[in-house]
Tab-separated table of C-alpha atoms and ligand atoms in Angstrom:
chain	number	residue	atom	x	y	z
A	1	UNK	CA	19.140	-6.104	-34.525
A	2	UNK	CA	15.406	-4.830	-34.567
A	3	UNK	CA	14.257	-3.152	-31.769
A	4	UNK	CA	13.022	-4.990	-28.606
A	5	UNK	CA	9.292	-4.575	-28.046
A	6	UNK	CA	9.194	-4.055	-23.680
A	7	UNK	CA	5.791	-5.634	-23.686
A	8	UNK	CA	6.722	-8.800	-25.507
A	9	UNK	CA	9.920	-8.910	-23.241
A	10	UNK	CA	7.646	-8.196	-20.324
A	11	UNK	CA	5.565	-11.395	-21.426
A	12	UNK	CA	9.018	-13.524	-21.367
A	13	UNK	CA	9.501	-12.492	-18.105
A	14	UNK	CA	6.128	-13.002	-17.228
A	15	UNK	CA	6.092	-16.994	-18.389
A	16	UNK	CA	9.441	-17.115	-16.959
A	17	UNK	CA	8.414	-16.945	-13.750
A	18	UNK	CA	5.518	-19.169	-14.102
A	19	UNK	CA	7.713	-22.061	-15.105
A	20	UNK	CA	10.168	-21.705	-11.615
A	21	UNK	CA	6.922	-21.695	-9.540
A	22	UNK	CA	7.355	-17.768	-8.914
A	23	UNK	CA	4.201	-16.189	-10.935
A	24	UNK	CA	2.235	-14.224	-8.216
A	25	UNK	CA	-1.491	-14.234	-8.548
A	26	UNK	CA	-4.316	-11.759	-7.162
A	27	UNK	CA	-7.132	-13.016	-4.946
A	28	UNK	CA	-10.199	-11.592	-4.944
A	29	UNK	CA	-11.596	-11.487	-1.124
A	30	UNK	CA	-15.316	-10.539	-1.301
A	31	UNK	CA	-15.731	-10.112	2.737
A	32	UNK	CA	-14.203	-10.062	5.759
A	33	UNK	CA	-15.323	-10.667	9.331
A	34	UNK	CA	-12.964	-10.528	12.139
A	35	UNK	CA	-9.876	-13.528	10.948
A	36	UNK	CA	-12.799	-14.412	8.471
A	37	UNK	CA	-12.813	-13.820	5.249
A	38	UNK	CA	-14.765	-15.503	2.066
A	39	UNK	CA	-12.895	-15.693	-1.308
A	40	UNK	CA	-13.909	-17.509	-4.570
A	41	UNK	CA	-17.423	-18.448	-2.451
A	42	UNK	CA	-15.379	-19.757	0.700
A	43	UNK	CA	-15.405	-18.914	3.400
A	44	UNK	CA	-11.455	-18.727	5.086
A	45	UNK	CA	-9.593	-18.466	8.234
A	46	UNK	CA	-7.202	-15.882	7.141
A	47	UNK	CA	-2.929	-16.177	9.098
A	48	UNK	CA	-1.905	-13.248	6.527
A	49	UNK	CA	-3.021	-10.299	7.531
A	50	UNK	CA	-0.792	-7.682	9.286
A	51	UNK	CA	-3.667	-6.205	10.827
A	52	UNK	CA	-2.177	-7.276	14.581
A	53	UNK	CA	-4.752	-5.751	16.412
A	54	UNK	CA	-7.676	-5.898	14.663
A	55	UNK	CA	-8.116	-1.974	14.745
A	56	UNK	CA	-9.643	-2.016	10.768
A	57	UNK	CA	-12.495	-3.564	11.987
A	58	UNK	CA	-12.904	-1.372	15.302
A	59	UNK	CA	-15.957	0.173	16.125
A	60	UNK	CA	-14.668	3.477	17.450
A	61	UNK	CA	-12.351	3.615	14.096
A	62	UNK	CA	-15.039	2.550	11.812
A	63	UNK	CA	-17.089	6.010	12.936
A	64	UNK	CA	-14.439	7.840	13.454
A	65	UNK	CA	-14.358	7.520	9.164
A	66	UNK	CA	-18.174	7.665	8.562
A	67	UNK	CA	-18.195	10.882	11.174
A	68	UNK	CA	-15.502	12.665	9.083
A	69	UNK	CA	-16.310	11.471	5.821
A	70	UNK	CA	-19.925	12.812	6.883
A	71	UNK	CA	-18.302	16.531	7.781
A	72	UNK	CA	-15.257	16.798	5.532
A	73	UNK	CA	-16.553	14.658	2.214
A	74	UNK	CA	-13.841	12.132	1.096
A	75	UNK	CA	-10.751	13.352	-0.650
A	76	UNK	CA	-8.730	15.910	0.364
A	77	UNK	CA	-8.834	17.362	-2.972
A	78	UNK	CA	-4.702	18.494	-3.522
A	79	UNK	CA	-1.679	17.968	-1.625
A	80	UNK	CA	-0.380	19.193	1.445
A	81	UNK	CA	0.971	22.123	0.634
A	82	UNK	CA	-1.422	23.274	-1.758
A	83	UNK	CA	-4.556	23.162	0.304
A	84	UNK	CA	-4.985	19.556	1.265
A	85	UNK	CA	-3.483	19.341	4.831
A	86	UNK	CA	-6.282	19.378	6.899
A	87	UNK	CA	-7.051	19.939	10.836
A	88	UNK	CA	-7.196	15.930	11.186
A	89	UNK	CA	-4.046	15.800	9.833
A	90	UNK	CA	-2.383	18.073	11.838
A	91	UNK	CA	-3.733	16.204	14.743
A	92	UNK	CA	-2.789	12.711	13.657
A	93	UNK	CA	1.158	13.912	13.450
A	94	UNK	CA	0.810	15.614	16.814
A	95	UNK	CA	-0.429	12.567	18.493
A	96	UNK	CA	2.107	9.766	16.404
A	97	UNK	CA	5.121	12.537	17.544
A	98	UNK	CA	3.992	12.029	21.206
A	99	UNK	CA	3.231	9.007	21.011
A	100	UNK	CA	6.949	7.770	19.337
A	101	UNK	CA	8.685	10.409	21.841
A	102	UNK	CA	9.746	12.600	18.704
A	103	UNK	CA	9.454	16.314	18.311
A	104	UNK	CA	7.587	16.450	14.597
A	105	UNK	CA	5.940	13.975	12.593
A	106	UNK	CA	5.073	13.942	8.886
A	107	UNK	CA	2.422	11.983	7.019
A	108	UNK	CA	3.213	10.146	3.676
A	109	UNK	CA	0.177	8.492	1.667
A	110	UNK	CA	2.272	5.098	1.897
A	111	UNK	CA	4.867	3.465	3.652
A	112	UNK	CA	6.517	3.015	0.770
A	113	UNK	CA	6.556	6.779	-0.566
A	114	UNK	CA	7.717	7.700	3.152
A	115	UNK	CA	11.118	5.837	2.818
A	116	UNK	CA	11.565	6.866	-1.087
A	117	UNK	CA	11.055	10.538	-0.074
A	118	UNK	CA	13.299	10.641	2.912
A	119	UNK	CA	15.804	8.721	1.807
A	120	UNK	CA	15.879	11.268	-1.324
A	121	UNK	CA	15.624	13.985	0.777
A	122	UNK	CA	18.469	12.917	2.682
A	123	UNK	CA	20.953	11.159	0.447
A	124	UNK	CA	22.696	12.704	-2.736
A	125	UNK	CA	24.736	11.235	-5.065
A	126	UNK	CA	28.434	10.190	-3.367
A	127	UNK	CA	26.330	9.313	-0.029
A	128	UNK	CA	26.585	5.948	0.909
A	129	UNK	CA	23.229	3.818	2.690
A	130	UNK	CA	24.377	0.870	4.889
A	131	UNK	CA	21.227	-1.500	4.675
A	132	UNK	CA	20.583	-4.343	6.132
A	133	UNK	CA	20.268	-7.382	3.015
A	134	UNK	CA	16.672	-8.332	4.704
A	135	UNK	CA	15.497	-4.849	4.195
A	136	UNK	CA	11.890	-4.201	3.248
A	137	UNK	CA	11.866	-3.608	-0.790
A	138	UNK	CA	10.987	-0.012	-0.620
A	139	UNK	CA	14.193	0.717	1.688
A	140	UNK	CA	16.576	-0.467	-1.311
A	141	UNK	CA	14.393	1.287	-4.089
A	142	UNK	CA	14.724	4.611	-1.774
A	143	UNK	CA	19.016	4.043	-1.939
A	144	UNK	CA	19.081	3.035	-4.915
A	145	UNK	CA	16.441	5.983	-6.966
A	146	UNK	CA	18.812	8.800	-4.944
A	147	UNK	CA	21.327	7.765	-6.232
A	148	UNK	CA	23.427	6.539	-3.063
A	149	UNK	CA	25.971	4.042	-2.522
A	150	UNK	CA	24.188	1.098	-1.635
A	151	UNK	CA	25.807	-1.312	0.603
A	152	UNK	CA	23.878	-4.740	2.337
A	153	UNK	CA	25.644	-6.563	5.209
A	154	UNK	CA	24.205	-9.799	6.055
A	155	UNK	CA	21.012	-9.809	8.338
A	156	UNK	CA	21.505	-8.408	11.654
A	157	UNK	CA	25.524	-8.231	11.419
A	158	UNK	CA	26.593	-5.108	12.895
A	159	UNK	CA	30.137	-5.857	12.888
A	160	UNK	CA	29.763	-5.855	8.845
A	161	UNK	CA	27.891	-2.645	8.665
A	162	UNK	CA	30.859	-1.107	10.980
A	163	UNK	CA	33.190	-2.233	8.098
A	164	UNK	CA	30.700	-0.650	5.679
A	165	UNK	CA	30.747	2.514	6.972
A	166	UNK	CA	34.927	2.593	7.526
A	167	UNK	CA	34.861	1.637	3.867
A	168	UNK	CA	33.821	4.372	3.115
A	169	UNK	CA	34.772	7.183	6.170
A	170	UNK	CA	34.674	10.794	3.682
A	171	UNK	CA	30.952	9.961	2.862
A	172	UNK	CA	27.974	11.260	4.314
A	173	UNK	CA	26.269	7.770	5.433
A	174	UNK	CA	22.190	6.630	6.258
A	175	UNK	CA	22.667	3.237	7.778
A	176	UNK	CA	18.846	2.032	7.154
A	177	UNK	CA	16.811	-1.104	8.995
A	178	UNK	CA	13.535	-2.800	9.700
A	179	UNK	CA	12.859	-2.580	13.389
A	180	UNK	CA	10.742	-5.773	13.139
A	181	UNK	CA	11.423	-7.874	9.663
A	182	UNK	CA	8.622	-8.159	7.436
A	183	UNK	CA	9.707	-11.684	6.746
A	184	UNK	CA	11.663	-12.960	9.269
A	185	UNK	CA	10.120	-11.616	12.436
A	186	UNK	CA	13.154	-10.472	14.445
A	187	UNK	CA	13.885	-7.702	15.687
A	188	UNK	CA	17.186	-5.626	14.410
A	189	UNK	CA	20.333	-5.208	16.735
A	190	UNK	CA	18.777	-1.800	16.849
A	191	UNK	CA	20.439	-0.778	20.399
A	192	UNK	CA	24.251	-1.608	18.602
A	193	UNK	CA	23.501	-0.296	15.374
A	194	UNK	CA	22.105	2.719	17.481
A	195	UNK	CA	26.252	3.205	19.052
A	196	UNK	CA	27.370	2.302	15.919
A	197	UNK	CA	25.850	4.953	14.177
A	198	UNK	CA	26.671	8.020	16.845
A	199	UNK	CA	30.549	6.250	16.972
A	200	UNK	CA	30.543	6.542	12.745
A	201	UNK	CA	28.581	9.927	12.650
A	202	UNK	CA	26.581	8.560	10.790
A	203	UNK	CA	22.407	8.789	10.623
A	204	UNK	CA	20.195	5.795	11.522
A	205	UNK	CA	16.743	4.914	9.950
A	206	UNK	CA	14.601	2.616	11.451
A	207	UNK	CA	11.627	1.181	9.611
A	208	UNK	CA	9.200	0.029	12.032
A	209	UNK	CA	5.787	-0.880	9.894
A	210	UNK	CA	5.666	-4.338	12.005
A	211	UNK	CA	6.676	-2.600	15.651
A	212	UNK	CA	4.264	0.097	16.063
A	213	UNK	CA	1.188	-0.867	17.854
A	214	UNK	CA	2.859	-4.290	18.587
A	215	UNK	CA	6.012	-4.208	21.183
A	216	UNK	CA	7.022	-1.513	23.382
A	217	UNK	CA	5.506	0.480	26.333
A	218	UNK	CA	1.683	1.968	24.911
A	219	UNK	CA	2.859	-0.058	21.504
A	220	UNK	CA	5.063	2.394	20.707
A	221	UNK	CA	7.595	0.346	18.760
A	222	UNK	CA	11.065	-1.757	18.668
A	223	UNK	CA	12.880	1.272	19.131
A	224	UNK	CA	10.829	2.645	22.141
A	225	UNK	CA	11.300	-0.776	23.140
A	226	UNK	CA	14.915	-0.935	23.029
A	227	UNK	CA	15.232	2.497	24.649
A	228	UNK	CA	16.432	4.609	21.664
A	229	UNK	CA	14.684	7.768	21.526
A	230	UNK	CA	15.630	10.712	18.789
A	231	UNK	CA	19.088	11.251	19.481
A	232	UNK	CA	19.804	7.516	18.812
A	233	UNK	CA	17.787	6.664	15.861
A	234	UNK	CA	17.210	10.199	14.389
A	235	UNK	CA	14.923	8.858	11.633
A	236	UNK	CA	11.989	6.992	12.666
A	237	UNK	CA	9.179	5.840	9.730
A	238	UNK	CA	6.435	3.420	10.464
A	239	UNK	CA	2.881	2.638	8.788
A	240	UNK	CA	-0.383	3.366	9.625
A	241	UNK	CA	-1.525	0.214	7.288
A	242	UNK	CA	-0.372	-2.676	9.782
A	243	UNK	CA	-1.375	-2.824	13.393
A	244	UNK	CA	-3.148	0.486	13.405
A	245	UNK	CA	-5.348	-0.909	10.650
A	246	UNK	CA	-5.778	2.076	8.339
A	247	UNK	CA	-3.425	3.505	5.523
A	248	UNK	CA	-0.440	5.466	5.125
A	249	UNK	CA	2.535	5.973	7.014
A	250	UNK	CA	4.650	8.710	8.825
A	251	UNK	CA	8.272	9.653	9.406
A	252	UNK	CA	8.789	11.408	12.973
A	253	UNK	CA	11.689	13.171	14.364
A	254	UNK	CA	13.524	16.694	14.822
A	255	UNK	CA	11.549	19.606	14.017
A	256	UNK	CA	14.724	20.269	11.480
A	257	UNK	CA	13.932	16.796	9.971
A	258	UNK	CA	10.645	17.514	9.376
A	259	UNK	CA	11.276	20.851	7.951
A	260	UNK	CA	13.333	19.276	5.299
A	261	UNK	CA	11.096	16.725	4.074
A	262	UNK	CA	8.264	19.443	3.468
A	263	UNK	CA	10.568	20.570	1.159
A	264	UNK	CA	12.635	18.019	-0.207
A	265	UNK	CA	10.681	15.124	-0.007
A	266	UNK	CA	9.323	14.779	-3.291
A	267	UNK	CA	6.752	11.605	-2.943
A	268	UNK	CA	5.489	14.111	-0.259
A	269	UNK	CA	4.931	17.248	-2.325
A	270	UNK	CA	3.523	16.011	-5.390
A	271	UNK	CA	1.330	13.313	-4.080
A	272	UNK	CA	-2.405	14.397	-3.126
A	273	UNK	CA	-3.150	14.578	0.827
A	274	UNK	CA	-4.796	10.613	2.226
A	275	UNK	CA	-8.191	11.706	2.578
A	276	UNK	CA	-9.217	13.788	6.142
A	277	UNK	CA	-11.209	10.913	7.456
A	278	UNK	CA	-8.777	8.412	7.166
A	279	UNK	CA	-6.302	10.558	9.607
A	280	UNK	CA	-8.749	11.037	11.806
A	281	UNK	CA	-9.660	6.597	11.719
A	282	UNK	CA	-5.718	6.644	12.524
A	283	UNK	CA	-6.285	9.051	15.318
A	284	UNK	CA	-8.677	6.959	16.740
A	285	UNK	CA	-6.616	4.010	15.708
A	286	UNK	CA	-3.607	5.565	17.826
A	287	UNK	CA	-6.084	5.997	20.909
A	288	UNK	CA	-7.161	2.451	21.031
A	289	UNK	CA	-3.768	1.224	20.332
A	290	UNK	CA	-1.785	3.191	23.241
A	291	UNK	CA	-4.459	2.768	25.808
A	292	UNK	CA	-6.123	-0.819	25.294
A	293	UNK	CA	-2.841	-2.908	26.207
A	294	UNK	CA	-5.201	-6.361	26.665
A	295	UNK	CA	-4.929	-6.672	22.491
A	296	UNK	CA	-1.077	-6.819	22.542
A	297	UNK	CA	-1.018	-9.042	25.579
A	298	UNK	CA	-3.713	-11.475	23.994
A	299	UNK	CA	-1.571	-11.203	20.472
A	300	UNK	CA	1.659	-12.458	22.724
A	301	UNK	CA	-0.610	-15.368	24.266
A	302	UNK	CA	-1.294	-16.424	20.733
A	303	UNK	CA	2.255	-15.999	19.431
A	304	UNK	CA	3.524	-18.121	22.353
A	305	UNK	CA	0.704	-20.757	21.997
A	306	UNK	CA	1.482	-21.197	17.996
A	307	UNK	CA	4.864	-21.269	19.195
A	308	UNK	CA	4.751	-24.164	21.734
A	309	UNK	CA	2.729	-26.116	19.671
A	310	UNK	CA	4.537	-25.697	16.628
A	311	UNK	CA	7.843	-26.776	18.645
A	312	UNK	CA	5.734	-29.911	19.982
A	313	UNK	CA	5.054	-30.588	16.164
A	314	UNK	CA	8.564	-30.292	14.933
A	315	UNK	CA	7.189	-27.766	12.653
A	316	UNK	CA	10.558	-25.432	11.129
A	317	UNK	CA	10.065	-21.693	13.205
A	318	UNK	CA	12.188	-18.994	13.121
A	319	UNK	CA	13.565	-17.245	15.484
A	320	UNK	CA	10.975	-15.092	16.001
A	321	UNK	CA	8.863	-13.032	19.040
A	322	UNK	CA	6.432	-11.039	16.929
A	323	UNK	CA	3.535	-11.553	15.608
A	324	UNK	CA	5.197	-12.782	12.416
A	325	UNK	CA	5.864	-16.341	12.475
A	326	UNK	CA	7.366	-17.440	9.612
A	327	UNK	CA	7.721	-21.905	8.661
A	328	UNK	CA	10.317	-22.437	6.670
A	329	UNK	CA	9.909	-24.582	3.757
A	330	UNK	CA	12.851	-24.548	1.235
A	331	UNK	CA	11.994	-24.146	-2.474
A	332	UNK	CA	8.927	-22.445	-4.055
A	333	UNK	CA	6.786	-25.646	-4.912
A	334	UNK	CA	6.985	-26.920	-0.986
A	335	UNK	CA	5.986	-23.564	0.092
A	336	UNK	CA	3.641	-23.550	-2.345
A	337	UNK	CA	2.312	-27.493	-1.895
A	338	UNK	CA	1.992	-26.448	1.928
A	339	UNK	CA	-0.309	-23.313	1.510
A	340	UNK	CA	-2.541	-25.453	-1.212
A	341	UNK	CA	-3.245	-28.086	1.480
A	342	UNK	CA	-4.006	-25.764	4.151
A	343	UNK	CA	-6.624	-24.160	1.930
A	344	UNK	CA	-7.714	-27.141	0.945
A	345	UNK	CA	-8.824	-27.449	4.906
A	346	UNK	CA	-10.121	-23.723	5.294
A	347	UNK	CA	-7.204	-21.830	6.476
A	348	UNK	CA	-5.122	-19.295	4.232
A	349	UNK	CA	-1.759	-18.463	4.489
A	350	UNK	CA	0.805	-16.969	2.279
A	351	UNK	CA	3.854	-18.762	0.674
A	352	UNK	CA	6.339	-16.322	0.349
A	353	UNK	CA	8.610	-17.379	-2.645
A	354	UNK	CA	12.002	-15.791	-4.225
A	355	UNK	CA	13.032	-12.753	-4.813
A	356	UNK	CA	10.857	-11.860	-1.417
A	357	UNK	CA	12.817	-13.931	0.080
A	358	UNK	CA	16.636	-15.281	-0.964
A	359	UNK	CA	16.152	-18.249	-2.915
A	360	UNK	CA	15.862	-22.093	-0.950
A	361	UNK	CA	14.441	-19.864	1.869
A	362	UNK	CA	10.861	-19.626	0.951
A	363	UNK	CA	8.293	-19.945	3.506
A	364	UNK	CA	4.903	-20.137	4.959
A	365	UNK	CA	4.255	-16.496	6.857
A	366	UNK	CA	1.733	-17.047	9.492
A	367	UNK	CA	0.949	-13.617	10.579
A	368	UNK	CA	-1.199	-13.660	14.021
A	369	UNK	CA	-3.684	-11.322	15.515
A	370	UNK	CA	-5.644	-10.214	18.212
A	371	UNK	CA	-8.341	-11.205	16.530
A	372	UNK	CA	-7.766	-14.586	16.559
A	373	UNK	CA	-8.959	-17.101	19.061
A	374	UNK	CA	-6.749	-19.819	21.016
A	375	UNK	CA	-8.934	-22.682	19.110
A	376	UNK	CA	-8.081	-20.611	15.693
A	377	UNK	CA	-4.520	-21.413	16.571
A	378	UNK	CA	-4.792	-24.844	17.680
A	379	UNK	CA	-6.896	-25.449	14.049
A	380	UNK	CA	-3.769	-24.200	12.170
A	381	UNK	CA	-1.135	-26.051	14.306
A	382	UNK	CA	-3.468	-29.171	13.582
A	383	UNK	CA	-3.507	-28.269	9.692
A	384	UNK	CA	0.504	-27.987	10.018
A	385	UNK	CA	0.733	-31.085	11.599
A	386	UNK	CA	-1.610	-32.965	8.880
A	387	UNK	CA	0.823	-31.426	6.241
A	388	UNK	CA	2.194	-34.247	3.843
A	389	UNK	CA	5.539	-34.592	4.963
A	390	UNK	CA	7.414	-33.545	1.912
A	391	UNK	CA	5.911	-29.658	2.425
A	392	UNK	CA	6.572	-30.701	6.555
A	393	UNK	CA	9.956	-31.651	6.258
A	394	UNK	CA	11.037	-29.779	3.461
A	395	UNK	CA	12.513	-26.784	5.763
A	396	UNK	CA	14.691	-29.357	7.530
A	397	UNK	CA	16.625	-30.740	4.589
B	1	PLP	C1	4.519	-2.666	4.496
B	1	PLP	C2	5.869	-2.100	4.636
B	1	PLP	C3	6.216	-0.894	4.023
B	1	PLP	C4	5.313	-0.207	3.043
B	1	PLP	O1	4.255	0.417	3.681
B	1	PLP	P1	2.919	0.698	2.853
B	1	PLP	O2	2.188	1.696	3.668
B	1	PLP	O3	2.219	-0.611	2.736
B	1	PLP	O4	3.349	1.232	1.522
B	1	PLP	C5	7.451	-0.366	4.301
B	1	PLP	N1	8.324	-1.000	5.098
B	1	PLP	C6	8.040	-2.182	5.679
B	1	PLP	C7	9.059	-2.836	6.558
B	1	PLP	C8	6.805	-2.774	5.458
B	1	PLP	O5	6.529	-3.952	5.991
């Protein structure tokens, strides 16, 4: 047998998907203006971003960048440890660790490096990570790349990640979850898997890049929502790309935490610092978000408008209370029919399509904002409702 050339079996893969409906293609988006944005010359009302509370368009955000770009220049020219952890960093973890009710927190450049370099600071080889199966991608990657046990019980059963864990009673365990699911919308059994974890001994992870800024007291999260503070879920990550409207993310916790992830965490050491003056456009960010509570209470009139008149339509919702209000459609092409037609009539939202989501389960995500406008809403549920029934009904069958 001659040897296989990757990038002609990339290409196979490549047309592969194409053929079951499942090639993903980039948009270009030229501009953006509050739910507004104009791509290939149109202008679109955009139900995909997960910018709940409009904060990347904020005024006070917006010069909170330009005043520390103007002062500090733009990159922060190494990593943390070398010399790139600056004073607006520093303040940015003070303010998320009082904000979440932790004692330390720790900035990562992404969301995505933040769970990769805990959960390889914290797992070893012979470790076993109880996961939830509707676990954000980069949770499974961060099991699976240190080299842990990786178990999935179905979504939100805690009586399967119990048996999980006694499977397996000798090993050091991370049982890891979403707070809010980036698909789904729900919220994790987070207050059982919390009793679970202390009965077990062992650690809990919560993920909660679509609570913070959204539910809890001062937007503080799903866990600060369900009461849990550091004792019951130890390890606390969340984003600074979602309702807070810049980039990055941050894990928060014990002091002893922290400590080891400065060390250990290696998509933390060798990555360079997120530039000064986007910390201090989170800091803002966090400001606005704690304090102004009108944008989360006008972002739950929204989600319960959509969600009455998607009911009145017959439309197929999830079980869902966020912000995240997912339409179920069935297989790729309906999801995919379904997003065509509402572009078609100005609006643009996502179809989700396998391996996102399991397969028969893709969707429509309608993500909702602050931003948006009750007659913004009512023009989608009017789209939905105009749908040709095959992409309506399709969830149903
Ligand atoms: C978006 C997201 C991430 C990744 O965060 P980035 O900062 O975009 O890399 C991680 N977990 C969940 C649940 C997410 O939705």
């Amino acid at each position: 047998m001659p040897r296989t050339d990757l990038l002609e079996r990339l290409a196979v893969q490549t047309s592969e998907r194409e053929h079951a409906n499942l090639r993903r293609r980039l948009r270009t988006v030229e501009h953006v203006e509050g739910p507004w944005l104009e791509s290939g010359g149109r202008r679109l009302l955009g139900f995909c971003s997960n910018d709940y509370l409009g904060l990347s368009q904020h005024p006070q955000v917006i010069a909170a960048l330009r005043r520390a770009t103007a002062d500090e220049g733009v990159g922060s020219g190494s990593a943390h440890l070398i010399c790139g952890h600056r004073r607006e960093h520093a303040q940015l973890e003070e303010m998320l660790a009082e904000w979440t009710g932790r004692e330390r927190a720790l900035l990562f450049s992404t969301g995505y490096m933040a769970n990769l370099g805990t959960m390889q600071a914290l797992l070893a080889r012979g470790d076993v990570c109880v996961q939830d199966k509707l676990n954000h991608a980069c949770l499974l990657d961060g099991a699976q790349l240190a080299g842990a046990e990786l178990k999935r019980y179905p979504h939100g059963d805690v009586e399967a990640a119990a048996r999980q864990l006694q499977g397996r009673p000798q090993a050091a365990a991370l049982l890891a979850t979403d707070g809010v699911f980036s698909m789904d919308g729900d919220v994790a059994p987070l207050a059982e898997l919390a009793a679970l974890c202390i009965r077990e001994r062992a650690t809990l992870m919560v993920d909660d890049a679509h609570g913070l800024g959204v539910l809890g007291a001062e937007g503080a999260g799903s866990v600060q929502a369900a009461g849990l503070g550091q004792r019951e879920v130890p390890v606390l990550m969340a984003t600074l790309g979602k309702a807070l409207g810049c980039s990055g993310a941050f894990v928060a916790g014990s002091a002893a935490l922290i400590d080891g992830l400065v060390q250990f965490a290696r998509p933390y050491v060798y990555t360079t610092a997120m530039p000064p003056a986007l910390a201090a456009a989170a800091c803002a960010a966090v400001e606005i978000a704690r304090g102004e509570h009108g944008r989360r209470e006008k972002l739950q009139a929204l989600i319960a408008r959509f969600r009455a008149g998607a009911a009145q339509l017959g439309l197929p919702l999830m079980a869902s209370h966020s912000a995240i209000q997912p339409l179920r459609m069935g297989d790729a092409q309906a999801a995919l029919d379904a997003a065509r037609a509402l572009e078609q009539r100005g609006l643009l939202v996502t179809a989700i399509r396998p391996p996102t989501v399991p397969p028969g389960q893709a969707r429509l995500r309608v993500t909702l904002s602050a931003m948006h406008e009750d007659e913004h809403v009512d023009q989608l549920l009017e789209a939905l409702g105009a749908l040709p029934p095959r992409a309506a009904m399709a969830g149903l069958v």
